[in-house]
GROMACS .gro file of N, CA, C and O in nm:
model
  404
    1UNK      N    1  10.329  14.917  14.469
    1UNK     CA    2  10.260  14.860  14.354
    1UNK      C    3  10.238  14.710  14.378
    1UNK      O    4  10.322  14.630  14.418
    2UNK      N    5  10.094  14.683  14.345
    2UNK     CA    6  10.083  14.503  14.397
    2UNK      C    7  10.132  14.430  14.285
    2UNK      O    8  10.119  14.494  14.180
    3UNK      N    9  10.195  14.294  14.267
    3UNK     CA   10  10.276  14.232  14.163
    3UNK      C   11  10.085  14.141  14.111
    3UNK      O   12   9.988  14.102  14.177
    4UNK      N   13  10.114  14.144  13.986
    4UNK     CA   14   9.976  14.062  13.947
    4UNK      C   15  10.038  13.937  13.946
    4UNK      O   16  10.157  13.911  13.962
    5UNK      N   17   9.929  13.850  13.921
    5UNK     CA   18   9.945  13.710  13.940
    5UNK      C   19   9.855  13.663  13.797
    5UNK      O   20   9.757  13.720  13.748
    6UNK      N   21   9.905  13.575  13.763
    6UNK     CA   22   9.808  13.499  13.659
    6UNK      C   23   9.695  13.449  13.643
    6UNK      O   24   9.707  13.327  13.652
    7UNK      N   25   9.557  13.486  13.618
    7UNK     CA   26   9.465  13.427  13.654
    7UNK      C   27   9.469  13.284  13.673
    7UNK      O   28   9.446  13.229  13.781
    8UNK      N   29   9.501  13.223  13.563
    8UNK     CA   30   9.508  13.048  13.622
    8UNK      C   31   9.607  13.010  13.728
    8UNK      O   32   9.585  12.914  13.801
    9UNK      N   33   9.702  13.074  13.737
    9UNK     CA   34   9.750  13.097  13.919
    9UNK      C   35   9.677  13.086  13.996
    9UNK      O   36   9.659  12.990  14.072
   10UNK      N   37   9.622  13.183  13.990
   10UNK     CA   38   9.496  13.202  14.147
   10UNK      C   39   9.406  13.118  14.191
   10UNK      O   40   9.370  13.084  14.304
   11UNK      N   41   9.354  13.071  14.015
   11UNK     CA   42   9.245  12.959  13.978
   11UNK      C   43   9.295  12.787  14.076
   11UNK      O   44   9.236  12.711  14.153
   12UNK      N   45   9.474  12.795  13.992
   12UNK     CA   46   9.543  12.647  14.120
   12UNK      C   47   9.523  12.695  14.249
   12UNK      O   48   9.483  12.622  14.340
   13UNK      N   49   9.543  12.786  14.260
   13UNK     CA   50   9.618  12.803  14.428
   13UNK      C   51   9.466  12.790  14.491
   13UNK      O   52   9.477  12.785  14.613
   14UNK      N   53   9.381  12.786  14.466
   14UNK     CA   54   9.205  12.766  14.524
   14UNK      C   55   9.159  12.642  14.535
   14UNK      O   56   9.096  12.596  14.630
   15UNK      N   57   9.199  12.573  14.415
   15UNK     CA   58   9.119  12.434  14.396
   15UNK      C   59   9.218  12.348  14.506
   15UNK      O   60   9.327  12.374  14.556
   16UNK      N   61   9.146  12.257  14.515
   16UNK     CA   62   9.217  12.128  14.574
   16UNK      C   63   9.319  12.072  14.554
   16UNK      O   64   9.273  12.028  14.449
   17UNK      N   65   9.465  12.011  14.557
   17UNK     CA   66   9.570  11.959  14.510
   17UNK      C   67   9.507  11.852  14.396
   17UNK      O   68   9.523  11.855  14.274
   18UNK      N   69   9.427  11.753  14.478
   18UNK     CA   70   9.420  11.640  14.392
   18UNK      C   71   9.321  11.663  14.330
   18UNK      O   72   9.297  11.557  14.271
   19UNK      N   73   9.208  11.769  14.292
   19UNK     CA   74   9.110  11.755  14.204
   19UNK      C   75   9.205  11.841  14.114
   19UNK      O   76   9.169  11.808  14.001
   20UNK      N   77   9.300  11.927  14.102
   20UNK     CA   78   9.408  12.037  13.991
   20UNK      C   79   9.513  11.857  13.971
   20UNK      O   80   9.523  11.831  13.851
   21UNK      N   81   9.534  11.822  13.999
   21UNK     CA   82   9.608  11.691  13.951
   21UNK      C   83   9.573  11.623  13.875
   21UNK      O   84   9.623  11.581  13.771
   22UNK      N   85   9.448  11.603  13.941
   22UNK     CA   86   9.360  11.491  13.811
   22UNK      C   87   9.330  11.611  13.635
   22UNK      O   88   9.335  11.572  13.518
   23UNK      N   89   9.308  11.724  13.676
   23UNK     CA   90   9.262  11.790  13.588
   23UNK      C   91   9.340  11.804  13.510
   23UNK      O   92   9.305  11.804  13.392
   24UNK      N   93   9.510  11.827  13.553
   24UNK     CA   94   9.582  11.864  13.473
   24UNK      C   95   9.659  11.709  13.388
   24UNK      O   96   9.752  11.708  13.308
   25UNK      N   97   9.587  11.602  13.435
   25UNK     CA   98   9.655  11.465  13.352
   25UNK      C   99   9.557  11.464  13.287
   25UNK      O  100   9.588  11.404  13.185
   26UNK      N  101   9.391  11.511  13.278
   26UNK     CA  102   9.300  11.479  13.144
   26UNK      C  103   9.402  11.577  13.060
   26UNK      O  104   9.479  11.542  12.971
   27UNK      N  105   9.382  11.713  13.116
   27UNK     CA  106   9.434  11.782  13.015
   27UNK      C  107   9.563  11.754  12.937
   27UNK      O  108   9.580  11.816  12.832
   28UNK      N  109   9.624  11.695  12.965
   28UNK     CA  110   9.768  11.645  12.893
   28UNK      C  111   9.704  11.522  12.800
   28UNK      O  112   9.725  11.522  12.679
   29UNK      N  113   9.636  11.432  12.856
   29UNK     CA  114   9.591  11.284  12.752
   29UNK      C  115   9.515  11.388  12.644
   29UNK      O  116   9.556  11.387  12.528
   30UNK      N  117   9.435  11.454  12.670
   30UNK     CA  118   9.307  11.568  12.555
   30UNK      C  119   9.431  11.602  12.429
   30UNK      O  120   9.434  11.565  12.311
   31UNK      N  121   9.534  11.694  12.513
   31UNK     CA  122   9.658  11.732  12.395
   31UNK      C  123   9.691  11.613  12.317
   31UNK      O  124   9.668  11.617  12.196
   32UNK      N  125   9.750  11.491  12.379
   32UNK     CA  126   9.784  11.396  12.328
   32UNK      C  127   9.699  11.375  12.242
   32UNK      O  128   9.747  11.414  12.136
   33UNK      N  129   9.588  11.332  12.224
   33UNK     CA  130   9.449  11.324  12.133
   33UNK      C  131   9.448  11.414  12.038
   33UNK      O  132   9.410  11.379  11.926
   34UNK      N  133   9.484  11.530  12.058
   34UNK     CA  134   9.465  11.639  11.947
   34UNK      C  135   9.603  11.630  11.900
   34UNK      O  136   9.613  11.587  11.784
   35UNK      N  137   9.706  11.657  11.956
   35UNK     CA  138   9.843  11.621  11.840
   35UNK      C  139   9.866  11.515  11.761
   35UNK      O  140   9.960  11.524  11.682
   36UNK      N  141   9.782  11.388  11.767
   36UNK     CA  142   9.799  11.299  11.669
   36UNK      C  143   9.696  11.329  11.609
   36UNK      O  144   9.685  11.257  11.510
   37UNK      N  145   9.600  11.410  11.620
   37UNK     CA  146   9.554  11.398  11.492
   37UNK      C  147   9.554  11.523  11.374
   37UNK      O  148   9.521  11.520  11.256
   38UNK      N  149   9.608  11.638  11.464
   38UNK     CA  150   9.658  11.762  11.385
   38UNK      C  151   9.800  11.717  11.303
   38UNK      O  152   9.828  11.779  11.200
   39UNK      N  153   9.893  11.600  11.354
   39UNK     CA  154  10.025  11.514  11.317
   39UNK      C  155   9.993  11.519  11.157
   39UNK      O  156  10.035  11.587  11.063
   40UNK      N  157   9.895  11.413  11.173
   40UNK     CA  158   9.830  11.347  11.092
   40UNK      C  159   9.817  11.454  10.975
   40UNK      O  160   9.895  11.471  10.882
   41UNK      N  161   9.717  11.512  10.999
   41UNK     CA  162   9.655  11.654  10.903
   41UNK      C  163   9.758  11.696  10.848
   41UNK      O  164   9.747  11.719  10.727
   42UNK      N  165   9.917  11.728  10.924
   42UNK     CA  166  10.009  11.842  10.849
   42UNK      C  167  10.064  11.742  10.753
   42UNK      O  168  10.141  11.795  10.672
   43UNK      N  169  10.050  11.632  10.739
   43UNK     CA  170  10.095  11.592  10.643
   43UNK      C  171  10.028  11.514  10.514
   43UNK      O  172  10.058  11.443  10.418
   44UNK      N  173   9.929  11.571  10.569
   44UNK     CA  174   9.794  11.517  10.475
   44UNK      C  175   9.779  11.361  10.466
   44UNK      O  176   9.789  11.298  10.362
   45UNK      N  177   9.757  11.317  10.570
   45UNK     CA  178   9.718  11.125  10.518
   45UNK      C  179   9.585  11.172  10.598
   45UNK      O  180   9.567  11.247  10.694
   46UNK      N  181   9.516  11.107  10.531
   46UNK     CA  182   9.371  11.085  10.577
   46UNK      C  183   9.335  10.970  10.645
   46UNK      O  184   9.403  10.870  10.620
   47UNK      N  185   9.224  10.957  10.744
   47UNK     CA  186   9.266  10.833  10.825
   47UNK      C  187   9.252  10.717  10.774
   47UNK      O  188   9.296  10.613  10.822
   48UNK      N  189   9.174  10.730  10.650
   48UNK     CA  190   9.174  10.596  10.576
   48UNK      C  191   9.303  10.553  10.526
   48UNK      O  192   9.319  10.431  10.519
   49UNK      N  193   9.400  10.633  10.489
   49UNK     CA  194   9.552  10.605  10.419
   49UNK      C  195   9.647  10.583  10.506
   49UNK      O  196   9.764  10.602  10.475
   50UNK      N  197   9.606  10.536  10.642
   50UNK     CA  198   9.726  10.495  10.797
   50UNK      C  199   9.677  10.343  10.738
   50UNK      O  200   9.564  10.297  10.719
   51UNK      N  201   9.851  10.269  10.713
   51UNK     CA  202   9.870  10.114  10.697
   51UNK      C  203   9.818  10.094  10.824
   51UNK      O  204   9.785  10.174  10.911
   52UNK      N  205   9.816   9.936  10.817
   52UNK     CA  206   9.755   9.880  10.962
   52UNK      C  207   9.676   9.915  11.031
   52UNK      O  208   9.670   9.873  11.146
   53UNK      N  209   9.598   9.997  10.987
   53UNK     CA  210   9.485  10.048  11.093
   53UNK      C  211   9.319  10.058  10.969
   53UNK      O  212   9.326  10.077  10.848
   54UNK      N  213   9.205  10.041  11.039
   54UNK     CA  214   9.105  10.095  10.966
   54UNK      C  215   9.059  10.241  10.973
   54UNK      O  216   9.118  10.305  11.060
   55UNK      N  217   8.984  10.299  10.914
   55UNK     CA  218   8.976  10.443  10.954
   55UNK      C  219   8.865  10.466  11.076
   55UNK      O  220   8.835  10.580  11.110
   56UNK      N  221   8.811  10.361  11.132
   56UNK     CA  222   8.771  10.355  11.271
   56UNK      C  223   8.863  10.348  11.370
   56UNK      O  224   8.871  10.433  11.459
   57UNK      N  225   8.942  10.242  11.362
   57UNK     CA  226   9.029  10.218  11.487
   57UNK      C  227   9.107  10.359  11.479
   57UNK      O  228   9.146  10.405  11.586
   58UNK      N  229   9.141  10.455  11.316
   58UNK     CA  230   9.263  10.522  11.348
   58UNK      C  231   9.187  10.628  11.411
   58UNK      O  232   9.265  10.689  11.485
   59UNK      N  233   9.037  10.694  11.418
   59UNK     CA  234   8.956  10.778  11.483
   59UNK      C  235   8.923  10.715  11.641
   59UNK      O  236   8.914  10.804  11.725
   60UNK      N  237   8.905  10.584  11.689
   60UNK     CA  238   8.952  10.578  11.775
   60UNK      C  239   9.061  10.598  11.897
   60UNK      O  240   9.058  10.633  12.015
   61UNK      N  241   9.153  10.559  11.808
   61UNK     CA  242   9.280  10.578  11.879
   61UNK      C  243   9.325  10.739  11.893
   61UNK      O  244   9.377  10.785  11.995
   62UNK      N  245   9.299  10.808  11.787
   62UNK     CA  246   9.315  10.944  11.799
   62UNK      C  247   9.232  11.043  11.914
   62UNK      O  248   9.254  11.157  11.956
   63UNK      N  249   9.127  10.941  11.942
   63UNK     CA  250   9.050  10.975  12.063
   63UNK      C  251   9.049  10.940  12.160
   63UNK      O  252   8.973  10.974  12.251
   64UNK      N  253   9.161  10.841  12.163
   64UNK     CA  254   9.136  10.731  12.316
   64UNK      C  255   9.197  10.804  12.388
   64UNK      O  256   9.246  10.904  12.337
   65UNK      N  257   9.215  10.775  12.544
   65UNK     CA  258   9.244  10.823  12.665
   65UNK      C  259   9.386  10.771  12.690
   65UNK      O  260   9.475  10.833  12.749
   66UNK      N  261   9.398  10.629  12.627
   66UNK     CA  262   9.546  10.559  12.710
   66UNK      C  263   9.572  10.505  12.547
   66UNK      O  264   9.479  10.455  12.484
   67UNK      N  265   9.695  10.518  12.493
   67UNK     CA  266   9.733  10.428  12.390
   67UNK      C  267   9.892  10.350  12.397
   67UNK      O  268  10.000  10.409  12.389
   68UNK      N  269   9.873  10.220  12.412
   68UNK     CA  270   9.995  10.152  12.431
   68UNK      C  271  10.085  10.191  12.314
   68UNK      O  272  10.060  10.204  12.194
   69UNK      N  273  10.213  10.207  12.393
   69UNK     CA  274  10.334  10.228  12.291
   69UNK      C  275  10.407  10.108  12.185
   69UNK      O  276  10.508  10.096  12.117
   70UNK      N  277  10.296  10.034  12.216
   70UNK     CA  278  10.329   9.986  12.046
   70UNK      C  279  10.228  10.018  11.961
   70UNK      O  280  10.246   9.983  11.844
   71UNK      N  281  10.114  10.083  11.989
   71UNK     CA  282   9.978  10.097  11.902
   71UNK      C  283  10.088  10.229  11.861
   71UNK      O  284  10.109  10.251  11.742
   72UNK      N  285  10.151  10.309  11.959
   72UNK     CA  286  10.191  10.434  11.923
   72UNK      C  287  10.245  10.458  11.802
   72UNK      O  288  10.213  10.544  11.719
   73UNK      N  289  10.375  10.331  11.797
   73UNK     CA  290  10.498  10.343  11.699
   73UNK      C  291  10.461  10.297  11.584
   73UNK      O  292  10.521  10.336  11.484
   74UNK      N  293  10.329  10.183  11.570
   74UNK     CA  294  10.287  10.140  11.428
   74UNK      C  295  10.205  10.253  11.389
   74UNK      O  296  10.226  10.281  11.271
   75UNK      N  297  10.097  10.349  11.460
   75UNK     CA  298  10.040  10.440  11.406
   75UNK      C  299  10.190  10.528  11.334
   75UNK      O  300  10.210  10.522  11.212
   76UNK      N  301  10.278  10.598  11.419
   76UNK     CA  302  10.343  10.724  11.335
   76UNK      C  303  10.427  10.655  11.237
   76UNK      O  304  10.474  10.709  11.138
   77UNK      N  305  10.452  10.482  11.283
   77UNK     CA  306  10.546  10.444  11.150
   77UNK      C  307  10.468  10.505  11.014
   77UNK      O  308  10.506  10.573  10.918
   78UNK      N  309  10.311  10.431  11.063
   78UNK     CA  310  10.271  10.433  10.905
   78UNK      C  311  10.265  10.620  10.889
   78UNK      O  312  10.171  10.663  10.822
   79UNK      N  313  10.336  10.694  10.935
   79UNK     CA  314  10.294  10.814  10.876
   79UNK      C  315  10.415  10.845  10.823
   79UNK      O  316  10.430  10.944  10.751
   80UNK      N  317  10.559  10.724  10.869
   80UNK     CA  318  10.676  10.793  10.828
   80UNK      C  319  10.757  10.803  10.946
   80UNK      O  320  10.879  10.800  10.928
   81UNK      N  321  10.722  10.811  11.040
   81UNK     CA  322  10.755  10.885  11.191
   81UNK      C  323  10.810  10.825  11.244
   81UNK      O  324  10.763  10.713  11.224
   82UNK      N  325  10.919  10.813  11.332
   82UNK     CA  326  10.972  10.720  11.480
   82UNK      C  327  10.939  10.792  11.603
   82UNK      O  328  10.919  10.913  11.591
   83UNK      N  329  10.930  10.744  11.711
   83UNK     CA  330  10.895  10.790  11.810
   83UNK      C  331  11.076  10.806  11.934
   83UNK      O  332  11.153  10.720  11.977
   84UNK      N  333  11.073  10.922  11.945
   84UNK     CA  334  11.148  10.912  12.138
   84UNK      C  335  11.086  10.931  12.213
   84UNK      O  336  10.988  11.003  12.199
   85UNK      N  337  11.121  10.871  12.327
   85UNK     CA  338  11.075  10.871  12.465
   85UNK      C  339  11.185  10.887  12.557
   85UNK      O  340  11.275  10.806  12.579
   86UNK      N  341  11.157  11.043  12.628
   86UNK     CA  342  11.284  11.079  12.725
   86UNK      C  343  11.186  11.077  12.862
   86UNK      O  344  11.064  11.077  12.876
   87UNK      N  345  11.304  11.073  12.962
   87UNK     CA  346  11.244  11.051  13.129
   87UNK      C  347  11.356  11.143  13.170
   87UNK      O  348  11.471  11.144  13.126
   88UNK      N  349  11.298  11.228  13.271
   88UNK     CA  350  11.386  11.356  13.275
   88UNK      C  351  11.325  11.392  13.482
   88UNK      O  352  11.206  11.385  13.509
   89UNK      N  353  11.420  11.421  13.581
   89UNK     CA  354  11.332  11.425  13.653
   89UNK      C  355  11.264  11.588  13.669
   89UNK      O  356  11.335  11.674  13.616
   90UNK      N  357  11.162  11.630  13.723
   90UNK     CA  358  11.089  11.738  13.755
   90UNK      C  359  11.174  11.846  13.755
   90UNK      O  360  11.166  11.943  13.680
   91UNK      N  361  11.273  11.821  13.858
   91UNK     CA  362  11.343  11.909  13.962
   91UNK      C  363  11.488  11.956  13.836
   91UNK      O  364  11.547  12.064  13.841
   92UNK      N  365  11.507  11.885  13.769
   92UNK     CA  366  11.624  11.925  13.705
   92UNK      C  367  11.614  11.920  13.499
   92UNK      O  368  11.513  11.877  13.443
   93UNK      N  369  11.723  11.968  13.429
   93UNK     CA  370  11.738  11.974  13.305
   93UNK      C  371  11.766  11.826  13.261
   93UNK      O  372  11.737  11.792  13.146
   94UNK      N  373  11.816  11.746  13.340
   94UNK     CA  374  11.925  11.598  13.276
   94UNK      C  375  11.801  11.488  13.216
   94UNK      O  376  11.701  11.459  13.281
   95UNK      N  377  11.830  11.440  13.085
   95UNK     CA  378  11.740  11.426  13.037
   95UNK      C  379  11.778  11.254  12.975
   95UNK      O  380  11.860  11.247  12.883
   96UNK      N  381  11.724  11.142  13.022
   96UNK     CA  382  11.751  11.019  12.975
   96UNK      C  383  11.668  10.938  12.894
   96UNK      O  384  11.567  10.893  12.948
   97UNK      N  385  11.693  10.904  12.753
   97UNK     CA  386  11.668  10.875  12.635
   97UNK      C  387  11.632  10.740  12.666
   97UNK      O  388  11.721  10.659  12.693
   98UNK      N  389  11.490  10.700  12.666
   98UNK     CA  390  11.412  10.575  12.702
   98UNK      C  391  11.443  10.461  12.585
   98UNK      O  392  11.496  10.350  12.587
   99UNK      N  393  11.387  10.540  12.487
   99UNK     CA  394  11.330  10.455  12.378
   99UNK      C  395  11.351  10.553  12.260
   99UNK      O  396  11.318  10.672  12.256
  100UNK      N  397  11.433  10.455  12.135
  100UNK     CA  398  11.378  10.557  12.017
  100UNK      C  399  11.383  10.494  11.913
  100UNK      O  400  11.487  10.439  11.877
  101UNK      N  401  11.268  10.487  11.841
  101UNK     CA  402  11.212  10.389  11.740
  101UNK      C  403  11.223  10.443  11.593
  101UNK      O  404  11.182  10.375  11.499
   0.00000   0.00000   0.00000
């Protein structure tokens, strides 16, 4: 019996290392983009009701590509929120606590 494989398996194992590299860091910033602003939604603030921000910059930022971690911590303050930041390496479970606001 042949063992199946996952289509998006097959899909990496074809493409190029570094064009599946690059693809898979848009795809992580795209998530990032969409979890702050689905964040946002579950708790109902509308982007006009984020302190410190206008409801442009906060549709900006919810769209941007790179957002500095202090734009980070004043956006989720004003939702209520603190932020952690863990650094953990690849290869293992051990998990070291950067930052937590």
């Amino acid at each position: 019996m042949q063992k199946k494989t996952h289509p998006i398996s097959e899909l990496d194992a074809k493409m190029n290392p570094e064009v599946l590299a690059k693809a898979k860091k848009m795809a992580e910033q795209e998530s990032l983009n969409i979890r702050l602003g689905m964040l946002r939604e579950k708790y109902g603030v509308k982007q006009s009701e984020i302190s410190n921000f206008t409801q442009t910059a906060v549709s900006k930022l919810e769209n941007r590509k790179n957002i500095r971690i202090s734009t980070l911590i004043d956006y989720l303050d004003s939702l209520g929120m603190g932020l952690e930041i863990t650094a953990y390496p690849r290869n293992s479970s051990n998990k070291e606590l950067l930052l937590r606001v």
